[in-house]
Amino acid sequence: MKCGDQEPCFILLLGSYDPHTKSLLNSIKEFIAKKFQEEIYGTILEDVEIYICDEKGYAVLVEKEKPIAYIFYLNKILDVLSLKSGDDFERSLREILKEKHGVNIEFRLPILRKLQELAKFSKPILIVRERELTRGGEYVELAFLLLEGTDTSKIVFLWNNKVDISSMVKELLDACNFNFRPYSSEKELLDEVYRLIYYKIIEGNINLHPA
């Protein structure tokens, strides 16, 4: 998919899911929603599902919290649907897809394939390293993106400079041309997020403007 011409831009937010970091990822997502108009969305890997349909070219991205479904056809947004809230949103999705588009859900992507698909059309991808005492899931995500051949110029590793990062990780970031941005406070982090979105998305799309 592309950004602009009323097509949504998804910004993939990755990081550890300890309570503190997950709260920070949600703050980034809310900040993006507040500062930019509705075509730009922050997306947290854990909070979405992707479904593949039985008709070739159809796929569905669902934000589970709202829930909202984005219907893709040939990598472009075809429709946006509001679903019934609660645990039964998948049933609601199946019924609406069949009624409005004549397609059926074939399967839900597991987490690695979900990450792979989101990485393809997200611009940029923001990986946040906020705390030291976590399981380091963001490193696994970073390594997977590298192995998948993701364009490293759109990946930004945002690092709390109070947290130690190994020399090997720094070397990996440098060797693979990842963007590497330290921050010292939540405000500084959000300011960095604003600049990244502005220069990577806004300037290249004259139809999108910050609020």
C-alpha atoms as an extended CHARMM CRD file, in Angstrom:
* protein
*
       211  EXT
         1         1  MET       CA              0.0000000000        0.0000000000        0.0000000000  PROA      1               0.0000000000
         2         2  LYS       CA              1.0030000000        3.6190000000       -0.3500000000  PROA      2               0.0000000000
         3         3  CYS       CA              0.6220000000        6.6400000000        1.9140000000  PROA      3               0.0000000000
         4         4  GLY       CA             -1.3620000000        9.6270000000        0.7150000000  PROA      4               0.0000000000
         5         5  ASP       CA             -4.3700000000        9.8790000000       -1.6080000000  PROA      5               0.0000000000
         6         6  GLN       CA             -6.5470000000        9.0180000000        1.4150000000  PROA      6               0.0000000000
         7         7  GLU       CA             -4.7600000000        5.6980000000        1.9830000000  PROA      7               0.0000000000
         8         8  PRO       CA             -3.8960000000        5.1490000000        5.6710000000  PROA      8               0.0000000000
         9         9  CYS       CA             -0.2530000000        5.0880000000        6.7130000000  PROA      9               0.0000000000
        10        10  PHE       CA              0.5520000000        2.4930000000        9.3780000000  PROA      10              0.0000000000
        11        11  ILE       CA              3.4670000000        3.0560000000       11.7420000000  PROA      11              0.0000000000
        12        12  LEU       CA              4.5360000000       -0.1920000000       13.3840000000  PROA      12              0.0000000000
        13        13  LEU       CA              5.4500000000        0.1660000000       17.0740000000  PROA      13              0.0000000000
        14        14  LEU       CA              7.6180000000       -2.6170000000       18.5260000000  PROA      14              0.0000000000
        15        15  GLY       CA              9.0710000000       -3.1660000000       21.9840000000  PROA      15              0.0000000000
        16        16  SER       CA              8.9190000000       -5.3130000000       25.0920000000  PROA      16              0.0000000000
        17        17  TYR       CA              5.4440000000       -5.9510000000       26.5130000000  PROA      17              0.0000000000
        18        18  ASP       CA              6.3230000000       -5.4060000000       30.1560000000  PROA      18              0.0000000000
        19        19  PRO       CA              3.6880000000       -3.0680000000       31.6880000000  PROA      19              0.0000000000
        20        20  HSD       CA              5.9210000000        0.0250000000       31.6270000000  PROA      20              0.0000000000
        21        21  THR       CA              7.0560000000       -0.3220000000       27.9990000000  PROA      21              0.0000000000
        22        22  LYS       CA              3.5750000000       -1.3400000000       26.7920000000  PROA      22              0.0000000000
        23        23  SER       CA              2.2070000000        1.8050000000       28.4570000000  PROA      23              0.0000000000
        24        24  LEU       CA              4.8620000000        3.8470000000       26.6400000000  PROA      24              0.0000000000
        25        25  LEU       CA              3.9600000000        2.2420000000       23.2940000000  PROA      25              0.0000000000
        26        26  ASN       CA              0.3180000000        3.1550000000       23.9390000000  PROA      26              0.0000000000
        27        27  SER       CA              1.3900000000        6.7270000000       24.7260000000  PROA      27              0.0000000000
        28        28  ILE       CA              3.1900000000        6.8880000000       21.3550000000  PROA      28              0.0000000000
        29        29  LYS       CA              0.1060000000        5.5130000000       19.6040000000  PROA      29              0.0000000000
        30        30  GLU       CA             -2.1540000000        8.0910000000       21.3080000000  PROA      30              0.0000000000
        31        31  PHE       CA              0.3390000000       10.8570000000       20.5290000000  PROA      31              0.0000000000
        32        32  ILE       CA              0.2800000000        9.9450000000       16.8190000000  PROA      32              0.0000000000
        33        33  ALA       CA             -3.5390000000        9.9550000000       16.8190000000  PROA      33              0.0000000000
        34        34  LYS       CA             -3.6250000000       13.3590000000       18.5090000000  PROA      34              0.0000000000
        35        35  LYS       CA             -0.9470000000       15.1220000000       16.4670000000  PROA      35              0.0000000000
        36        36  PHE       CA             -1.7410000000       13.8090000000       12.9880000000  PROA      36              0.0000000000
        37        37  GLN       CA             -4.9690000000       13.4520000000       11.0850000000  PROA      37              0.0000000000
        38        38  GLU       CA             -6.7500000000       10.1590000000       10.7290000000  PROA      38              0.0000000000
        39        39  GLU       CA             -4.8290000000        8.7190000000        7.7530000000  PROA      39              0.0000000000
        40        40  ILE       CA             -1.8070000000        8.0410000000       10.0160000000  PROA      40              0.0000000000
        41        41  TYR       CA             -2.0660000000        5.1950000000       12.5430000000  PROA      41              0.0000000000
        42        42  GLY       CA              0.2970000000        3.8440000000       15.1780000000  PROA      42              0.0000000000
        43        43  THR       CA              0.0050000000        0.0480000000       15.2910000000  PROA      43              0.0000000000
        44        44  ILE       CA              1.2110000000       -2.1680000000       18.1550000000  PROA      44              0.0000000000
        45        45  LEU       CA              2.0100000000       -5.7140000000       17.0090000000  PROA      45              0.0000000000
        46        46  GLU       CA              0.2670000000       -7.3630000000       19.9710000000  PROA      46              0.0000000000
        47        47  ASP       CA             -2.9340000000       -5.3560000000       19.4750000000  PROA      47              0.0000000000
        48        48  VAL       CA             -3.7630000000       -6.3410000000       15.8920000000  PROA      48              0.0000000000
        49        49  GLU       CA             -4.6260000000       -9.4830000000       13.9540000000  PROA      49              0.0000000000
        50        50  ILE       CA             -4.2510000000      -10.1590000000       10.2330000000  PROA      50              0.0000000000
        51        51  TYR       CA             -6.5880000000      -12.5410000000        8.3930000000  PROA      51              0.0000000000
        52        52  ILE       CA             -6.1380000000      -14.0030000000        4.9260000000  PROA      52              0.0000000000
        53        53  CYS       CA             -9.2940000000      -14.5920000000        2.8810000000  PROA      53              0.0000000000
        54        54  ASP       CA            -10.2920000000      -17.3410000000        0.4550000000  PROA      54              0.0000000000
        55        55  GLU       CA            -10.3710000000      -14.8930000000       -2.4780000000  PROA      55              0.0000000000
        56        56  LYS       CA             -6.8600000000      -14.1510000000       -3.7810000000  PROA      56              0.0000000000
        57        57  GLY       CA             -5.6750000000      -10.6420000000       -2.9900000000  PROA      57              0.0000000000
        58        58  TYR       CA             -7.9530000000      -10.0770000000        0.0230000000  PROA      58              0.0000000000
        59        59  ALA       CA             -6.5950000000       -9.6140000000        3.5490000000  PROA      59              0.0000000000
        60        60  VAL       CA             -7.9310000000       -7.9980000000        6.7230000000  PROA      60              0.0000000000
        61        61  LEU       CA             -6.1240000000       -6.1050000000        9.4870000000  PROA      61              0.0000000000
        62        62  VAL       CA             -8.1220000000       -5.8090000000       12.7310000000  PROA      62              0.0000000000
        63        63  GLU       CA             -7.3700000000       -3.4650000000       15.6220000000  PROA      63              0.0000000000
        64        64  LYS       CA             -8.7110000000       -5.5570000000       18.5060000000  PROA      64              0.0000000000
        65        65  GLU       CA             -9.2240000000       -2.7590000000       21.0280000000  PROA      65              0.0000000000
        66        66  LYS       CA            -11.7870000000       -0.7060000000       19.0520000000  PROA      66              0.0000000000
        67        67  PRO       CA            -12.3710000000       -3.0500000000       17.0880000000  PROA      67              0.0000000000
        68        68  ILE       CA            -11.9170000000       -1.7950000000       13.5230000000  PROA      68              0.0000000000
        69        69  ALA       CA            -11.1950000000       -3.8750000000       10.4240000000  PROA      69              0.0000000000
        70        70  TYR       CA             -9.2280000000       -2.5920000000        7.4120000000  PROA      70              0.0000000000
        71        71  ILE       CA            -10.0680000000       -4.6110000000        4.3040000000  PROA      71              0.0000000000
        72        72  PHE       CA             -7.1760000000       -4.8200000000        1.8410000000  PROA      72              0.0000000000
        73        73  TYR       CA             -7.3900000000       -5.8570000000       -1.7720000000  PROA      73              0.0000000000
        74        74  LEU       CA             -4.1430000000       -6.1170000000       -3.7340000000  PROA      74              0.0000000000
        75        75  ASN       CA             -2.3510000000       -4.2300000000       -0.9200000000  PROA      75              0.0000000000
        76        76  LYS       CA             -4.7110000000       -1.2270000000       -1.0300000000  PROA      76              0.0000000000
        77        77  ILE       CA             -7.4440000000       -0.2820000000        1.4310000000  PROA      77              0.0000000000
        78        78  LEU       CA            -10.8220000000       -1.3410000000        0.0200000000  PROA      78              0.0000000000
        79        79  ASP       CA            -13.0270000000       -0.7360000000        3.0590000000  PROA      79              0.0000000000
        80        80  VAL       CA            -12.9540000000        0.1340000000        6.7680000000  PROA      80              0.0000000000
        81        81  LEU       CA            -15.4610000000       -1.6070000000        9.0380000000  PROA      81              0.0000000000
        82        82  SER       CA            -16.5470000000       -1.1330000000       12.6540000000  PROA      82              0.0000000000
        83        83  LEU       CA            -17.0510000000       -4.4670000000       14.4330000000  PROA      83              0.0000000000
        84        84  LYS       CA            -18.9480000000       -5.5410000000       17.5190000000  PROA      84              0.0000000000
        85        85  SER       CA            -16.7610000000       -5.1180000000       20.6070000000  PROA      85              0.0000000000
        86        86  GLY       CA            -15.8760000000       -8.0110000000       22.8930000000  PROA      86              0.0000000000
        87        87  ASP       CA            -14.4090000000      -11.4490000000       22.3360000000  PROA      87              0.0000000000
        88        88  ASP       CA            -16.7870000000      -12.1860000000       19.4590000000  PROA      88              0.0000000000
        89        89  PHE       CA            -15.3980000000       -9.5990000000       17.0150000000  PROA      89              0.0000000000
        90        90  GLU       CA            -14.1560000000      -12.3820000000       14.7110000000  PROA      90              0.0000000000
        91        91  ARG       CA            -17.6860000000      -13.6850000000       14.2250000000  PROA      91              0.0000000000
        92        92  SER       CA            -18.8480000000      -10.1500000000       13.4420000000  PROA      92              0.0000000000
        93        93  LEU       CA            -15.9860000000       -9.7990000000       10.9510000000  PROA      93              0.0000000000
        94        94  ARG       CA            -16.8630000000      -13.0580000000        9.1770000000  PROA      94              0.0000000000
        95        95  GLU       CA            -20.5050000000      -12.0390000000        8.8070000000  PROA      95              0.0000000000
        96        96  ILE       CA            -19.7460000000       -8.5430000000        7.4570000000  PROA      96              0.0000000000
        97        97  LEU       CA            -17.0600000000       -9.7780000000        5.0490000000  PROA      97              0.0000000000
        98        98  LYS       CA            -19.4220000000      -12.3580000000        3.5950000000  PROA      98              0.0000000000
        99        99  GLU       CA            -22.3200000000       -9.9030000000        3.3160000000  PROA      99              0.0000000000
       100       100  LYS       CA            -20.4250000000       -6.8710000000        1.9360000000  PROA      100             0.0000000000
       101       101  HSD       CA            -17.5690000000       -8.4180000000       -0.0570000000  PROA      101             0.0000000000
       102       102  GLY       CA            -18.5450000000      -12.0530000000       -0.6480000000  PROA      102             0.0000000000
       103       103  VAL       CA            -15.3270000000      -13.4380000000        0.8610000000  PROA      103             0.0000000000
       104       104  ASN       CA            -14.5430000000      -15.7590000000        3.7560000000  PROA      104             0.0000000000
       105       105  ILE       CA            -11.7010000000      -15.7770000000        6.2730000000  PROA      105             0.0000000000
       106       106  GLU       CA             -9.3690000000      -18.6650000000        5.5400000000  PROA      106             0.0000000000
       107       107  PHE       CA             -6.8680000000      -18.3210000000        8.4130000000  PROA      107             0.0000000000
       108       108  ARG       CA             -5.3000000000      -15.9150000000       10.9230000000  PROA      108             0.0000000000
       109       109  LEU       CA             -1.5780000000      -15.2190000000       10.5960000000  PROA      109             0.0000000000
       110       110  PRO       CA              0.7050000000      -16.3500000000       13.4580000000  PROA      110             0.0000000000
       111       111  ILE       CA              2.8730000000      -13.7070000000       15.0950000000  PROA      111             0.0000000000
       112       112  LEU       CA              5.9940000000      -13.9210000000       12.9000000000  PROA      112             0.0000000000
       113       113  ARG       CA              4.0090000000      -13.8010000000        9.6570000000  PROA      113             0.0000000000
       114       114  LYS       CA              1.9390000000      -10.9610000000       11.1160000000  PROA      114             0.0000000000
       115       115  LEU       CA              5.1610000000       -9.0580000000       11.8510000000  PROA      115             0.0000000000
       116       116  GLN       CA              6.4020000000       -9.8170000000        8.3360000000  PROA      116             0.0000000000
       117       117  GLU       CA              3.2550000000       -8.4390000000        6.7040000000  PROA      117             0.0000000000
       118       118  LEU       CA              3.0420000000       -5.3440000000        8.9000000000  PROA      118             0.0000000000
       119       119  ALA       CA              6.6900000000       -4.5460000000        8.1870000000  PROA      119             0.0000000000
       120       120  LYS       CA              6.0290000000       -4.5600000000        4.4360000000  PROA      120             0.0000000000
       121       121  PHE       CA              3.6670000000       -1.5890000000        4.4610000000  PROA      121             0.0000000000
       122       122  SER       CA              4.5760000000        0.2620000000        7.6620000000  PROA      122             0.0000000000
       123       123  LYS       CA              6.5390000000        3.4730000000        7.3070000000  PROA      123             0.0000000000
       124       124  PRO       CA              8.4350000000        3.9190000000        9.5180000000  PROA      124             0.0000000000
       125       125  ILE       CA              8.9700000000        0.9960000000       11.9400000000  PROA      125             0.0000000000
       126       126  LEU       CA              9.7710000000        2.2100000000       15.4580000000  PROA      126             0.0000000000
       127       127  ILE       CA             11.4790000000       -0.1680000000       17.8990000000  PROA      127             0.0000000000
       128       128  VAL       CA             11.5730000000        1.1010000000       21.4990000000  PROA      128             0.0000000000
       129       129  ARG       CA             14.1170000000       -0.0880000000       24.0780000000  PROA      129             0.0000000000
       130       130  GLU       CA             12.8590000000        1.5020000000       27.2960000000  PROA      130             0.0000000000
       131       131  ARG       CA             13.9190000000       -0.7850000000       30.1610000000  PROA      131             0.0000000000
       132       132  GLU       CA             16.8530000000       -3.0500000000       30.8780000000  PROA      132             0.0000000000
       133       133  LEU       CA             15.1060000000       -5.7510000000       32.9180000000  PROA      133             0.0000000000
       134       134  THR       CA             12.9410000000       -7.2180000000       30.1760000000  PROA      134             0.0000000000
       135       135  ARG       CA             13.1340000000      -10.3420000000       28.0270000000  PROA      135             0.0000000000
       136       136  GLY       CA             14.4480000000       -8.3400000000       25.0710000000  PROA      136             0.0000000000
       137       137  GLY       CA             11.6870000000       -9.2690000000       22.6460000000  PROA      137             0.0000000000
       138       138  GLU       CA             12.4900000000       -6.1670000000       20.6130000000  PROA      138             0.0000000000
       139       139  TYR       CA             15.9040000000       -7.6850000000       19.7820000000  PROA      139             0.0000000000
       140       140  VAL       CA             14.1700000000      -10.7880000000       18.4140000000  PROA      140             0.0000000000
       141       141  GLU       CA             11.8760000000       -8.5730000000       16.3400000000  PROA      141             0.0000000000
       142       142  LEU       CA             14.8660000000       -6.5730000000       15.0920000000  PROA      142             0.0000000000
       143       143  ALA       CA             16.7620000000       -9.7330000000       14.0970000000  PROA      143             0.0000000000
       144       144  PHE       CA             13.7020000000      -11.1800000000       12.3530000000  PROA      144             0.0000000000
       145       145  LEU       CA             13.2010000000       -8.0090000000       10.3010000000  PROA      145             0.0000000000
       146       146  LEU       CA             16.8380000000       -8.1380000000        9.2930000000  PROA      146             0.0000000000
       147       147  LEU       CA             16.5930000000      -11.7940000000        8.2310000000  PROA      147             0.0000000000
       148       148  GLU       CA             13.4650000000      -10.9960000000        6.2100000000  PROA      148             0.0000000000
       149       149  GLY       CA             15.3450000000       -8.3550000000        4.2470000000  PROA      149             0.0000000000
       150       150  THR       CA             13.2770000000       -5.4290000000        5.5190000000  PROA      150             0.0000000000
       151       151  ASP       CA             14.5140000000       -2.0700000000        4.2330000000  PROA      151             0.0000000000
       152       152  THR       CA             16.6130000000       -0.9340000000        7.2020000000  PROA      152             0.0000000000
       153       153  SER       CA             16.3660000000        2.7200000000        6.2420000000  PROA      153             0.0000000000
       154       154  LYS       CA             12.7720000000        2.7550000000        7.5100000000  PROA      154             0.0000000000
       155       155  ILE       CA             13.5770000000        1.0370000000       10.8340000000  PROA      155             0.0000000000
       156       156  VAL       CA             14.3370000000        3.3470000000       13.7700000000  PROA      156             0.0000000000
       157       157  PHE       CA             15.7140000000        1.9470000000       17.0380000000  PROA      157             0.0000000000
       158       158  LEU       CA             14.6930000000        4.3290000000       19.8420000000  PROA      158             0.0000000000
       159       159  TRP       CA             16.8150000000        3.7300000000       22.9140000000  PROA      159             0.0000000000
       160       160  ASN       CA             16.4870000000        5.1040000000       26.4430000000  PROA      160             0.0000000000
       161       161  ASN       CA             20.0650000000        6.2410000000       27.0820000000  PROA      161             0.0000000000
       162       162  LYS       CA             19.7550000000        5.2510000000       30.7510000000  PROA      162             0.0000000000
       163       163  VAL       CA             19.6870000000        1.6120000000       29.5920000000  PROA      163             0.0000000000
       164       164  ASP       CA             22.9180000000       -0.1870000000       28.7230000000  PROA      164             0.0000000000
       165       165  ILE       CA             23.1010000000       -1.6440000000       25.2150000000  PROA      165             0.0000000000
       166       166  SER       CA             25.7470000000       -4.1820000000       24.3360000000  PROA      166             0.0000000000
       167       167  SER       CA             28.5340000000       -3.4180000000       21.8820000000  PROA      167             0.0000000000
       168       168  MET       CA             27.2800000000       -6.2680000000       19.6700000000  PROA      168             0.0000000000
       169       169  VAL       CA             23.8280000000       -4.6810000000       19.3570000000  PROA      169             0.0000000000
       170       170  LYS       CA             25.3830000000       -1.3030000000       18.5440000000  PROA      170             0.0000000000
       171       171  GLU       CA             27.5900000000       -2.9320000000       15.9320000000  PROA      171             0.0000000000
       172       172  LEU       CA             24.5980000000       -4.7130000000       14.3930000000  PROA      172             0.0000000000
       173       173  LEU       CA             22.7150000000       -1.4200000000       14.1780000000  PROA      173             0.0000000000
       174       174  ASP       CA             25.6810000000        0.3170000000       12.5430000000  PROA      174             0.0000000000
       175       175  ALA       CA             26.5970000000       -2.5360000000       10.1940000000  PROA      175             0.0000000000
       176       176  CYS       CA             23.0500000000       -2.8760000000        8.9010000000  PROA      176             0.0000000000
       177       177  ASN       CA             22.4320000000        0.8780000000        8.6220000000  PROA      177             0.0000000000
       178       178  PHE       CA             19.6240000000        1.0190000000       11.1560000000  PROA      178             0.0000000000
       179       179  ASN       CA             18.6240000000        4.4530000000       12.3870000000  PROA      179             0.0000000000
       180       180  PHE       CA             19.6380000000        4.6990000000       16.0530000000  PROA      180             0.0000000000
       181       181  ARG       CA             18.0970000000        7.4770000000       18.2020000000  PROA      181             0.0000000000
       182       182  PRO       CA             18.6960000000        7.8640000000       21.9570000000  PROA      182             0.0000000000
       183       183  TYR       CA             16.2510000000        9.6660000000       24.2370000000  PROA      183             0.0000000000
       184       184  SER       CA             16.2650000000       10.5660000000       27.9300000000  PROA      184             0.0000000000
       185       185  SER       CA             12.5810000000       11.2530000000       28.7090000000  PROA      185             0.0000000000
       186       186  GLU       CA              9.1190000000       10.4850000000       27.3740000000  PROA      186             0.0000000000
       187       187  LYS       CA              8.8070000000       14.0440000000       26.0830000000  PROA      187             0.0000000000
       188       188  GLU       CA             12.0710000000       13.7150000000       24.1720000000  PROA      188             0.0000000000
       189       189  LEU       CA             10.8930000000       10.3880000000       22.7600000000  PROA      189             0.0000000000
       190       190  LEU       CA              7.5950000000       11.8570000000       21.5650000000  PROA      190             0.0000000000
       191       191  ASP       CA              9.3930000000       14.8360000000       20.0180000000  PROA      191             0.0000000000
       192       192  GLU       CA             11.5810000000       12.3670000000       18.1220000000  PROA      192             0.0000000000
       193       193  VAL       CA              8.5240000000       10.4170000000       16.9630000000  PROA      193             0.0000000000
       194       194  TYR       CA              6.9530000000       13.6380000000       15.6810000000  PROA      194             0.0000000000
       195       195  ARG       CA             10.0630000000       14.5470000000       13.6590000000  PROA      195             0.0000000000
       196       196  LEU       CA             10.3510000000       11.0480000000       12.1980000000  PROA      196             0.0000000000
       197       197  ILE       CA              6.7340000000       11.0130000000       11.0380000000  PROA      197             0.0000000000
       198       198  TYR       CA              6.9430000000       14.5200000000        9.6500000000  PROA      198             0.0000000000
       199       199  TYR       CA             10.0530000000       13.9220000000        7.5460000000  PROA      199             0.0000000000
       200       200  LYS       CA              9.3180000000       10.3150000000        6.5160000000  PROA      200             0.0000000000
       201       201  ILE       CA              5.6150000000       10.7840000000        5.7090000000  PROA      201             0.0000000000
       202       202  ILE       CA              4.2380000000       14.3070000000        5.8470000000  PROA      202             0.0000000000
       203       203  GLU       CA              6.7150000000       16.0980000000        3.5610000000  PROA      203             0.0000000000
       204       204  GLY       CA              6.2510000000       13.5120000000        0.8330000000  PROA      204             0.0000000000
       205       205  ASN       CA              2.4460000000       13.6920000000        0.8650000000  PROA      205             0.0000000000
       206       206  ILE       CA              0.9590000000       17.1010000000        0.2500000000  PROA      206             0.0000000000
       207       207  ASN       CA             -2.5120000000       15.9030000000        1.2960000000  PROA      207             0.0000000000
       208       208  LEU       CA             -1.3830000000       15.1430000000        4.8620000000  PROA      208             0.0000000000
       209       209  HSD       CA             -0.7040000000       17.8560000000        7.4200000000  PROA      209             0.0000000000
       210       210  PRO       CA              0.0030000000       17.8210000000       11.1590000000  PROA      210             0.0000000000
       211       211  ALA       CA             -2.7940000000       19.0650000000       13.3880000000  PROA      211             0.0000000000
